Coordinates of C-alpha atoms and ligand atoms in Angstrom, one line a residue:
X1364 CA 1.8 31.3 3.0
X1365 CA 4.3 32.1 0.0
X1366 CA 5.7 29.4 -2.3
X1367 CA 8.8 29.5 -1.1
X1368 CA 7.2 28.2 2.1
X1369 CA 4.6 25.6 0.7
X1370 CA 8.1 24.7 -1.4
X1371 CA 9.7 24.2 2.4
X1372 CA 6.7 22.1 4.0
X1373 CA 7.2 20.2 0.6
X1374 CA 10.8 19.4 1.7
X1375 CA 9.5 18.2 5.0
X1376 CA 6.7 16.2 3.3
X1377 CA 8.8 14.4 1.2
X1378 CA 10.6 13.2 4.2
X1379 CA 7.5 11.7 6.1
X1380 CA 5.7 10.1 3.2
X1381 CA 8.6 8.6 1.4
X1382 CA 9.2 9.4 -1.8
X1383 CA 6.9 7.3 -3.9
X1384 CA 4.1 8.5 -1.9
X1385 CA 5.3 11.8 -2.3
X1386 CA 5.9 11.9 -6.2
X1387 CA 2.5 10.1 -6.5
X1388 CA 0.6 12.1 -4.2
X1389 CA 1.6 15.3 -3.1
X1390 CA 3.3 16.4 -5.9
X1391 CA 0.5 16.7 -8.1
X1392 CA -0.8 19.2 -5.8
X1393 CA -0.4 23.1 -5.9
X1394 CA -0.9 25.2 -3.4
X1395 CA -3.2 28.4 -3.8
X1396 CA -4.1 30.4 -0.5
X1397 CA -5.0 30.5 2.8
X1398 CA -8.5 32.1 3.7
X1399 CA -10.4 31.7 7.2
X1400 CA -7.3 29.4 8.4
X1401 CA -8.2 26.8 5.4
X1402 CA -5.5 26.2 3.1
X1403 CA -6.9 25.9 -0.6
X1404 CA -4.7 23.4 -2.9
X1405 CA -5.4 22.5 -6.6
X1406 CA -5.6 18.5 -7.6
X1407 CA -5.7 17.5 -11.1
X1408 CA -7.9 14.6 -11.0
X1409 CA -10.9 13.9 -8.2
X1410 CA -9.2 10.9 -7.7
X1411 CA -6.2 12.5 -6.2
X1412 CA -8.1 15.5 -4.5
X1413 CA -10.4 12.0 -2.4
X1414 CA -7.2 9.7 -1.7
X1415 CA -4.9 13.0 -0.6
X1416 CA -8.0 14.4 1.8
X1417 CA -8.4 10.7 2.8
X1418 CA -4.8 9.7 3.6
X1419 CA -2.6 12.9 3.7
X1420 CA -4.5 15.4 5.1
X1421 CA -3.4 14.9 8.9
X1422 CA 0.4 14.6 7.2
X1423 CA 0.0 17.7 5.6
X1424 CA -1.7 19.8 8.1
X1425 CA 0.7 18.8 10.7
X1426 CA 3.6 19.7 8.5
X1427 CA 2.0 23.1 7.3
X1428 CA 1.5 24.2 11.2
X1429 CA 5.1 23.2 12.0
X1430 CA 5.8 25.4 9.7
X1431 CA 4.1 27.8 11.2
X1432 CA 0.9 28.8 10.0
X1433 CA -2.2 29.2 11.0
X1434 CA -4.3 26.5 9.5
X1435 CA -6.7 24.4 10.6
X1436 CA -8.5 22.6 7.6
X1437 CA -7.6 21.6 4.4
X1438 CA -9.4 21.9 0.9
X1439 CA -8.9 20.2 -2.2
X1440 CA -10.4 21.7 -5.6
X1441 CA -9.9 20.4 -9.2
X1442 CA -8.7 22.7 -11.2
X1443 CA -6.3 24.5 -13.9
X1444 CA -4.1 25.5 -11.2
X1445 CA -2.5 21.9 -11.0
X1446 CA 0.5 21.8 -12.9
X1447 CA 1.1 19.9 -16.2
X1448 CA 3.8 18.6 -14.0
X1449 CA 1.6 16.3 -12.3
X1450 CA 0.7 14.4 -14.5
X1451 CA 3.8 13.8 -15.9
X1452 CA 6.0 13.2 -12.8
X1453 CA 4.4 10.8 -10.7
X1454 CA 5.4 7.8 -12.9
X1455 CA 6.8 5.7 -9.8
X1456 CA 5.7 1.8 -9.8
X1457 CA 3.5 0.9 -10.7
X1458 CA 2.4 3.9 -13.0
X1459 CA 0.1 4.8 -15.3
X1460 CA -3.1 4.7 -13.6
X1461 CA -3.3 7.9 -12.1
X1462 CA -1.6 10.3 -14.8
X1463 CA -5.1 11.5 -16.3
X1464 CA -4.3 15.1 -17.6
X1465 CA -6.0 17.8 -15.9
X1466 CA -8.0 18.9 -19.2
X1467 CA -11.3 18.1 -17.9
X1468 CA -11.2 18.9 -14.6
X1469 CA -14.8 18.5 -14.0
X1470 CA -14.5 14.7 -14.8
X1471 CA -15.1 12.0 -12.8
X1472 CA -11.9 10.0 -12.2
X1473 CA -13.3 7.3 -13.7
X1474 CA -13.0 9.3 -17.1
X1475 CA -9.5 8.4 -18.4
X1476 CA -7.1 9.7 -20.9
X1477 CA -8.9 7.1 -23.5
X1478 CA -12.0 7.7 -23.1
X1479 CA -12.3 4.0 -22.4
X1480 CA -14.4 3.5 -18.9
X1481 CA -12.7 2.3 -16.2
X1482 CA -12.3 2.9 -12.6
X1483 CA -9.3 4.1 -11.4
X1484 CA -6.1 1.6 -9.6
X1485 CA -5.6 1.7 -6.5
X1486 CA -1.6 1.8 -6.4
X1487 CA -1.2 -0.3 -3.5
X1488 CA -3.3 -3.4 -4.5
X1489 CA -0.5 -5.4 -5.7
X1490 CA 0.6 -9.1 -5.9
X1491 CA 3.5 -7.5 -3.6
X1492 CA 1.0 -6.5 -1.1
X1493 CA -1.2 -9.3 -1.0
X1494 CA -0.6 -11.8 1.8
X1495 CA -1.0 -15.5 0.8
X1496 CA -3.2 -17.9 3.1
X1497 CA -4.7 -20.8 3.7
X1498 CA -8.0 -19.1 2.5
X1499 CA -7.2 -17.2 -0.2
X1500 CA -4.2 -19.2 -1.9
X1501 CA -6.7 -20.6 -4.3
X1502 CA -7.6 -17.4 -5.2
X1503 CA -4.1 -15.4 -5.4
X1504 CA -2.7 -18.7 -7.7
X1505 CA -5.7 -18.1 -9.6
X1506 CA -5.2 -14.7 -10.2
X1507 CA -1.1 -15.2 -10.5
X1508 CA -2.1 -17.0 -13.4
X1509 CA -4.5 -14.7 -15.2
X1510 CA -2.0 -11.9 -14.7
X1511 CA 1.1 -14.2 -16.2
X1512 CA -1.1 -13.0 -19.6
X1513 CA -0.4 -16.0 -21.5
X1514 CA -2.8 -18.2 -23.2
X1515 CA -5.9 -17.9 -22.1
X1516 CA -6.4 -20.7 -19.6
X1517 CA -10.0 -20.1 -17.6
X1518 CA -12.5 -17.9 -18.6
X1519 CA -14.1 -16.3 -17.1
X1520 CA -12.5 -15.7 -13.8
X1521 CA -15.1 -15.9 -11.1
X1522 CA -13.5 -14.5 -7.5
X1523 CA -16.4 -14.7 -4.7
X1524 CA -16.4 -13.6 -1.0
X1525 CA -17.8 -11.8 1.9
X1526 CA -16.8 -7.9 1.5
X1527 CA -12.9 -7.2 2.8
X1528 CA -11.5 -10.6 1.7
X1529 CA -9.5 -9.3 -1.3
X1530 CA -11.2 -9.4 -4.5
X1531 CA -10.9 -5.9 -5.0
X1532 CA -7.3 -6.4 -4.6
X1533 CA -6.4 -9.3 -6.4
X1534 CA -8.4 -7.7 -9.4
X1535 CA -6.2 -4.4 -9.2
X1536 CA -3.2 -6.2 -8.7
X1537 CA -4.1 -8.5 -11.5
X1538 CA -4.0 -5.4 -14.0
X1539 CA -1.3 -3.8 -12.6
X1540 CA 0.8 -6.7 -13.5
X1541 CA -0.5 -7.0 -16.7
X1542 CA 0.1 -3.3 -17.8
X1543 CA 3.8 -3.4 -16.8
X1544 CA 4.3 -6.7 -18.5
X1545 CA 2.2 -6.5 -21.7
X1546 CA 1.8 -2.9 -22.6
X1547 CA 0.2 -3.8 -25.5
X1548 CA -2.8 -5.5 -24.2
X1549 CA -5.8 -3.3 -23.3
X1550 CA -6.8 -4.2 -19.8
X1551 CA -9.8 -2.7 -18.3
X1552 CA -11.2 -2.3 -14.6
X1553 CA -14.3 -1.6 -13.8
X1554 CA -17.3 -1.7 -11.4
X1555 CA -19.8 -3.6 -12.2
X1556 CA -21.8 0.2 -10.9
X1557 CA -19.5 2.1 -13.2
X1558 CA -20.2 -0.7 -16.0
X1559 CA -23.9 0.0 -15.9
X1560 CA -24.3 3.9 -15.4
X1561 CA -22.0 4.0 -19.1
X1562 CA -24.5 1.8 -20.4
X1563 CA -27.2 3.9 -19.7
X1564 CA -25.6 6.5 -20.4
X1565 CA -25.0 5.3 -24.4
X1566 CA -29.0 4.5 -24.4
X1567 CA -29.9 8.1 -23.1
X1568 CA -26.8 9.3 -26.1
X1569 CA -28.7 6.9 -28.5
X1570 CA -24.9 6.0 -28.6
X1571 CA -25.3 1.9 -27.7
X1572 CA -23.1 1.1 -30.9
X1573 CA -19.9 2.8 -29.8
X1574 CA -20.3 1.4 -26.3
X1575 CA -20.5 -2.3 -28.0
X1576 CA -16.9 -1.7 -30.0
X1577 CA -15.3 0.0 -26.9
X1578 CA -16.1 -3.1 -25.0
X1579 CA -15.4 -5.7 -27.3
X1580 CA -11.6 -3.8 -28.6
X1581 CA -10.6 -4.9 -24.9
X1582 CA -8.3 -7.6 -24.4
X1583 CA -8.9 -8.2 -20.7
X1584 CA -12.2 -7.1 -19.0
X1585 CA -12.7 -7.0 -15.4
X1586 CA -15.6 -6.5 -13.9
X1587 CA -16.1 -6.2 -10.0
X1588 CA -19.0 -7.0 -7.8
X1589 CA -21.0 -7.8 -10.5
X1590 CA -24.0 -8.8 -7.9
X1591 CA -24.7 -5.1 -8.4
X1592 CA -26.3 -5.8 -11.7
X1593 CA -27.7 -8.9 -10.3
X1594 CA -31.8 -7.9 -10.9
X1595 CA -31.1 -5.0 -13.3
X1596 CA -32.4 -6.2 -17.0
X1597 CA -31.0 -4.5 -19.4
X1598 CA -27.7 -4.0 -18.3
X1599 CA -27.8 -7.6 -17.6
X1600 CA -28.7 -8.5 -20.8
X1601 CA -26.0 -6.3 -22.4
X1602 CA -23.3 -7.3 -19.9
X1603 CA -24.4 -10.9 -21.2
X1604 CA -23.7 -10.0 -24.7
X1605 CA -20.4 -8.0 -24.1
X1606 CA -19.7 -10.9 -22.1
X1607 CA -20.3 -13.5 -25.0
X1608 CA -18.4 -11.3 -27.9
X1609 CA -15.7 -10.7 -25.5
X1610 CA -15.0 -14.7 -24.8
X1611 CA -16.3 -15.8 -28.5
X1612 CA -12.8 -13.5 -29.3
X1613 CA -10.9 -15.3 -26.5
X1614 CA -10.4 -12.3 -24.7
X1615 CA -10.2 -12.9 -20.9
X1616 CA -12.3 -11.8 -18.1
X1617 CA -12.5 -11.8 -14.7
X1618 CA -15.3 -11.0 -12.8
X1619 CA -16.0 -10.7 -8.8
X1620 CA -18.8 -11.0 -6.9
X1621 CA -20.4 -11.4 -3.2
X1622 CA -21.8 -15.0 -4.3
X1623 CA -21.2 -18.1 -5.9
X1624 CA -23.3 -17.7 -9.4
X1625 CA -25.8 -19.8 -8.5
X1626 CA -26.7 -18.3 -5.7
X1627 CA -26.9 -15.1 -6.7
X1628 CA -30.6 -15.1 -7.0
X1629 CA -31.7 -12.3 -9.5
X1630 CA -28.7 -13.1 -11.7
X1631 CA -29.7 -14.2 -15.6
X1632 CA -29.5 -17.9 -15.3
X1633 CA -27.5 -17.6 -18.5
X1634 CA -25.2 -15.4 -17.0
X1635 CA -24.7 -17.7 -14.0
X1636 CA -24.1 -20.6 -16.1
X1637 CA -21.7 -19.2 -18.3
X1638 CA -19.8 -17.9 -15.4
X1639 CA -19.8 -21.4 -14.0
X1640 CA -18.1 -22.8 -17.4
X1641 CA -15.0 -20.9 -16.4
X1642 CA -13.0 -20.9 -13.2
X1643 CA -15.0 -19.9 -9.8
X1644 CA -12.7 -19.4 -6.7
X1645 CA -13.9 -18.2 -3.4
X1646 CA -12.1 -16.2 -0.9
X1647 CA -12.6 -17.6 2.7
X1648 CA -13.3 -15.7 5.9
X1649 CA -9.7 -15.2 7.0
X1650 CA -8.1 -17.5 9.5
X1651 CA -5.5 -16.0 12.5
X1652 CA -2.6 -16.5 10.7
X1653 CA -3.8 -14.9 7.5
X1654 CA -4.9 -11.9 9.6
X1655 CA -1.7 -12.1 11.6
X1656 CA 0.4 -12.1 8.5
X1657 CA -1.7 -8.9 7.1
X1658 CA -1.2 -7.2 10.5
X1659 CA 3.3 -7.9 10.4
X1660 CA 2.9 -7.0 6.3
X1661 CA 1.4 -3.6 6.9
X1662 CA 3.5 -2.6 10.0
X1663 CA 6.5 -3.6 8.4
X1664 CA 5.9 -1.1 5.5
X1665 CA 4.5 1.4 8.0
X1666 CA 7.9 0.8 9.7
X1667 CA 9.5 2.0 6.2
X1668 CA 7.6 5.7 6.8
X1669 CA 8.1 5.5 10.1
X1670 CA 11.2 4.2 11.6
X1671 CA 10.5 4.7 15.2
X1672 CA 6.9 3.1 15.3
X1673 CA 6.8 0.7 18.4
X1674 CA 4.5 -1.9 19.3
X1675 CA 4.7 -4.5 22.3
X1676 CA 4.7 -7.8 21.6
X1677 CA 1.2 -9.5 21.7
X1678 CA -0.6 -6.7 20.4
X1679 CA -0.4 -7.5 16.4
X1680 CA -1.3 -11.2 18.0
X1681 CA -4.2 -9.8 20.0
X1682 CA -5.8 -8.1 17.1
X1683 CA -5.7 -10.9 15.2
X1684 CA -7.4 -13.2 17.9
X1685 CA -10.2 -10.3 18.5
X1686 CA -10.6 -8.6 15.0
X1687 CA -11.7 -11.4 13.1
X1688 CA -14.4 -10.2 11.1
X1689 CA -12.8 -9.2 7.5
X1690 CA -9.4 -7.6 6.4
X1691 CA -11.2 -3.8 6.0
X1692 CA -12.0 -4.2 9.3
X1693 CA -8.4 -4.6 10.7
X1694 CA -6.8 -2.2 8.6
X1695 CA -8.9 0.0 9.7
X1696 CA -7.7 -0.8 13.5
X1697 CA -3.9 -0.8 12.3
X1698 CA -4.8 2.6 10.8
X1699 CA -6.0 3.7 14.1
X1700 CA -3.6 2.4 16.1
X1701 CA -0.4 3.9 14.0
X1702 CA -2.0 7.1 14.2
X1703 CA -2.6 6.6 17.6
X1704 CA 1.2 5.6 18.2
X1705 CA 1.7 9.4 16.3
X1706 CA -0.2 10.7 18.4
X1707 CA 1.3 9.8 21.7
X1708 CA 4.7 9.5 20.5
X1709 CA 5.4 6.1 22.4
X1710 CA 5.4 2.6 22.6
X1711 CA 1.4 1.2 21.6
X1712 CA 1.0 -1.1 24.5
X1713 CA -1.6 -3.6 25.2
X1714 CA -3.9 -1.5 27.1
X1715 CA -3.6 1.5 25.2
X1716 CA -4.5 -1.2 21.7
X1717 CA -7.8 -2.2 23.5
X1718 CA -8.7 1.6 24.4
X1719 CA -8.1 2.6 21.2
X1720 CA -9.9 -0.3 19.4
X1721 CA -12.6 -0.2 22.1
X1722 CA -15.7 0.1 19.1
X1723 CA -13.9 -2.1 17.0
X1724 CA -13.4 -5.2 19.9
X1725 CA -17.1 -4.4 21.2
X1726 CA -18.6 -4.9 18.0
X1727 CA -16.4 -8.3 17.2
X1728 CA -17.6 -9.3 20.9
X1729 CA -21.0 -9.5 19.8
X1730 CA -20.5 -11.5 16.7
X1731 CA -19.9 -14.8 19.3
X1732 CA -23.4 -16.5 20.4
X1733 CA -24.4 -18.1 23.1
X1734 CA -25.2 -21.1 20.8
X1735 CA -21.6 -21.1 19.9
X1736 CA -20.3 -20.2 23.7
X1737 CA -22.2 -24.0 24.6
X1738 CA -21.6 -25.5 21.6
X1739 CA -17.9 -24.9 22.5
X1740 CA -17.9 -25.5 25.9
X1741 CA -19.7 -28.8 25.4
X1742 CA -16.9 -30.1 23.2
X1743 CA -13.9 -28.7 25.2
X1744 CA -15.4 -30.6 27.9
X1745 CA -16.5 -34.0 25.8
X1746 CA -20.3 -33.6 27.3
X1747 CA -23.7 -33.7 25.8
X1748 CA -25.6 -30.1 25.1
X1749 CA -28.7 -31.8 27.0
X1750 CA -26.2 -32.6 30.2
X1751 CA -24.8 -29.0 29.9
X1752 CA -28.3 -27.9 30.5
X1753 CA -29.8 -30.4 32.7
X1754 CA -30.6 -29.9 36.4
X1755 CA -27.8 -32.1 37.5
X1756 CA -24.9 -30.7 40.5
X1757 CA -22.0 -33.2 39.7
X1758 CA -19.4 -31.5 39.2
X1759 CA -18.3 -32.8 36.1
X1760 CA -21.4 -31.5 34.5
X1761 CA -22.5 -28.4 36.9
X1762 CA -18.6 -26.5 36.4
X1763 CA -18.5 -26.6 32.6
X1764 CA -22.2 -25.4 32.6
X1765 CA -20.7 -22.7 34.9
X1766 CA -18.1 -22.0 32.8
X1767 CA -20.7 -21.3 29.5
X1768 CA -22.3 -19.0 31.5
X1769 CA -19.2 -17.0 33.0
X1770 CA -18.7 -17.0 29.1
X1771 CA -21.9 -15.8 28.1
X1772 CA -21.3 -13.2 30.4
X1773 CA -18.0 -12.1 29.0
X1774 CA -18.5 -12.5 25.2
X1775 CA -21.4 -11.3 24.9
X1776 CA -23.8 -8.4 25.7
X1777 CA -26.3 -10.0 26.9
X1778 CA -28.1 -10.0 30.3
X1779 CA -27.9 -12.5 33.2
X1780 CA -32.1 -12.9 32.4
X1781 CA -31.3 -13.9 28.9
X1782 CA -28.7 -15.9 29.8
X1783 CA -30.7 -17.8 32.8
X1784 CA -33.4 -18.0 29.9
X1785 CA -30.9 -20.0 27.5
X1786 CA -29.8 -22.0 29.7
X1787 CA -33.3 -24.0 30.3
X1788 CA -35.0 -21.1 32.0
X1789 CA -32.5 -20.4 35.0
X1790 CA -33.0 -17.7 37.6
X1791 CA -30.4 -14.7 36.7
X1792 CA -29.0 -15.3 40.3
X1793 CA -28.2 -18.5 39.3
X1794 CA -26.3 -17.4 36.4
X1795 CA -24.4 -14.4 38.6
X1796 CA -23.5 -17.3 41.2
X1797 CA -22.0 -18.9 38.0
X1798 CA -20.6 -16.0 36.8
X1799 CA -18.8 -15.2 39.8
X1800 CA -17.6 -18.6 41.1
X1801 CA -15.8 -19.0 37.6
X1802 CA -13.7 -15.7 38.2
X1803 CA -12.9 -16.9 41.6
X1804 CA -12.3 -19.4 40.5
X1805 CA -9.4 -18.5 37.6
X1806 CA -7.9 -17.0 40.2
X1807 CA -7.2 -20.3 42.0
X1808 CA -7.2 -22.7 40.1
X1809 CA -5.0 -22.6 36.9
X1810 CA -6.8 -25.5 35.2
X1811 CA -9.9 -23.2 35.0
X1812 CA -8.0 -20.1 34.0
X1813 CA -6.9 -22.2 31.3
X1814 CA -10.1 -23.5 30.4
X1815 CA -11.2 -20.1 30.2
X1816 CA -8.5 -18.8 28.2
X1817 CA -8.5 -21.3 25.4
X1818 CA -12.5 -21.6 24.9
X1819 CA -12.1 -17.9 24.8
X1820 CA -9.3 -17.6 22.0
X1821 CA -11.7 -20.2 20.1
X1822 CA -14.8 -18.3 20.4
X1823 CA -12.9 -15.3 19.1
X1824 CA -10.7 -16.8 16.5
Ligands
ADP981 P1 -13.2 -7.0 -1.3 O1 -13.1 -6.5 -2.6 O2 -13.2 -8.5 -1.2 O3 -14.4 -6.5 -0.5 P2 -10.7 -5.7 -0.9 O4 -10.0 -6.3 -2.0 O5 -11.2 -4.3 -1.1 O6 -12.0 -6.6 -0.4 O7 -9.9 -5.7 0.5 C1 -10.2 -4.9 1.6 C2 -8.9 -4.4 2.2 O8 -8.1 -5.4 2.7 C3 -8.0 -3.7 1.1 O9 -7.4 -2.6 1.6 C4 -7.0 -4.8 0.8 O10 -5.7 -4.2 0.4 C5 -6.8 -5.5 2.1 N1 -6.6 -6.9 1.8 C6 -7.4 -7.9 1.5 N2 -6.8 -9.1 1.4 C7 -5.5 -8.9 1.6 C8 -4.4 -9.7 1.7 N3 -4.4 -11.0 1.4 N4 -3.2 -9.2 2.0 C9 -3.1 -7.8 2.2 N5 -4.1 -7.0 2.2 C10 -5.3 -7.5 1.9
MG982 MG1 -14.3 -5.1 -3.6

């Protein structure tokens, strides 16, 4: 491939990923050669070479063989091929993050410009981006107010919560609104990983002293998952003292973590305590609307690259209802299913969603237990768990108990033997005779198709 046709695909580029994406992303690449149908491209910083391979490589590809050529891979190497240019032009909002000059290419992208360690932003964890819910409004106001940069008002900033909740993202957004509104202030993200490997890094340099001042000349310190230090002594002990120095100053710092303090069991009591003195918020496991509202946020601005993306109706609904383990988990299936709908080039329907999310709905299926399955059933049906499994035929009793089983069956992967053994040592034909008489039944009777329904949408919510 010539320039003059890397400068076409370019053209064509621009077009699919928007142009934010495109000045932020591709940009910054060059183009080298083509050997053994792999097209070699220079990156300026790791950073970019990792997020390009990760989520422009199909675009590019696809684009490159339009064009005509014979590729089938991409590679991505730092180097002194990447233009100055890079760096320089891919100021779109919010900037600043990823503009490390491509001196040192060898460096980790955690190296920047300053020399001050940080990790790198991720450019789409904004306030923008971040949908607000019932279990994470605590958090985002929180946050909001930390990043209005004003007086310092609670510090630290605890955030806790199972993995995919946000914290990450509230953190990034938090210094993202900080650097556009106060310039001046020397805001700092970093992993509580990346926190520890520079301080043992300035013990192996004998260089402990600079590593102090660096730390303490920051305004606003963010440190995330700090449960990762949890256990490890010294770094403990000088995160501790950074820690101190930095609020003695009235610096502020916010800090994230899988845990509440005190139950973050190899955590320096002192540490725990003087987190506690500050602010701690937790992120809840998300609720259907939140995950509904993440689903309609992100396919609205996949909609923006993608004009002619269709989805029936239901399926954002359904993935909410099935996918309900953490927010990762269903980007991660919206991924799939947008490049699914590229793929096929029509409208995603509700049977091609649950083919394509098969893994992803199996292994949310298996999260519901049968505890749960009769603990439901009992109260959708105001009876007693001891009535549910006693020997009794009424009716009123023998149908729900029925029901639990048909759902048992269903919702979760287990086998009619371990079922019959749940429910007070039943013979698996018992349990198949359950089984089937519910799905006869759903088909007759539209009370029990209902029953079934709802007690299934609760189980999964
Ligand atoms: P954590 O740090 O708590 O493990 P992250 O902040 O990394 O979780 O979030 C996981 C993914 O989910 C990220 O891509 C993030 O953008 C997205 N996400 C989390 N919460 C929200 C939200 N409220 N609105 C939109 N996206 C969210
Ligand atoms: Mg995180």
């Amino acid at each position: 491939m010539t320039q003059d046709t890397w400068g076409h695909v370019r053209g064509e580029l621009l077009k699919s990923v928007g142009k934010n994406n495109f000045s932020a992303w591709i940009e910054p690449i060059t183009f080298d050669a083509i050997k053994d149908r792999t097209a070699h491209f220079h990156v300026p910083t790791n950073f970019i070479g990792t997020w390009v391979t990760q989520h422009f490589s199909d675009v590019i590809l696809r684009h490159l063989i339009a064009a005509g050529l014979s590729v089938d891979r991409l590679k991505f190497a730092v180097g002194a091929g990447a233009t100055a240019q890079a760096s320089v032009d891919i100021h779109t909002p919010p900037p600043g993050a990823m503009s490390a000059p491509a001196t040192r290419p060898a460096a980790p992208p955690q190296a920047a410009a300053t020399g001050m360690p940080e990790s790198p932003l991720n450019a789409n964890l904004t306030f923008a981006n971040f949908v607000v819910g019932k279990p994470n409004e605590l958090a985002h106001a929180a946050a909001r107010r930390v990043a209005e940069g004003g007086t310092v008002s609670f510090n630290p900033l605890f955030l806790y919560g199972g993995v995919g909740l946000g914290k990450t993202h509230l953190m990034h957004a938090i210094a993202w609104e900080l650097r556009q509104s106060r310039p001046e202030l020397k805001v700092i993200y970093l992993s509580a990983e990346q926190f520890m490997y520079r301080f043992i890094r300035a013990l192996r340099d004998q260089d402990t002293i600079s590593f102090k001042e660096t730390f303490r000349s920051i305004d606003v310190l963010m440190v995330d998952d700090v449960q990762f230090i949890a256990g490890k002594n010294s770094t403990q002990e000088e995160f501790f003292h950074t820690f101190n120095a930095l609020v003695e100053l009235g610096k502020q710092i916010i800090i994230s973590g899988d845990r509440a303090p005190v139950d973050m069991d190899e955590l320096d009591s002192r540490i725990a305590s003087r987190l506690q003195c500050g602010l701690v918020v937790d992120l809840h496991p998300t609720d259907y609307e939140l995950r509904l509202g993440v689903l309609q946020q992100k396919v609205e601005a996949e909609r923006n690259r993608h004009p002619d993306l269709k989805i029936a109706p239901g399926v954002l609904e359904f993935v909410a209802h099935r996918v309900s383990t953490n927010i990762r988990v269903l980007e991660g299936a919206l991924t799939r299913l947008f490049a699914f709908a590229d793929l096929i080039g029509c409208e995603i329907t509700m049977d091609l969603a649950q083919e394509c999310l098969s893994d992803i709905l199996r292994a949310t299926d298996r999260k519901v237990t049968m505890d749960e399955i009769i603990k439901k059933t009992c109260e959708h049906y105001h009876l007693r768990q001891t009535d549910l499994m006693s020997p009794s035929r009424a009716r009123s009793i023998a149908r729900p108990r029925q029901m639990a089983m048909y759902l048992c069956k269903k919702l979760t992967t287990r086998s009619l033997p371990e079922i019959g053994r749940k429910f007070g040592g039943r013979d698996h034909t018992t349990i198949l005779h359950g089984v089937r008489k519910i799905e006869e039944l759903i088909s007759l009777d539209s009370q029990i198709a209902e029953d079934a329904e709802l007690l299934r949408r609760m189980l999964e919510a």
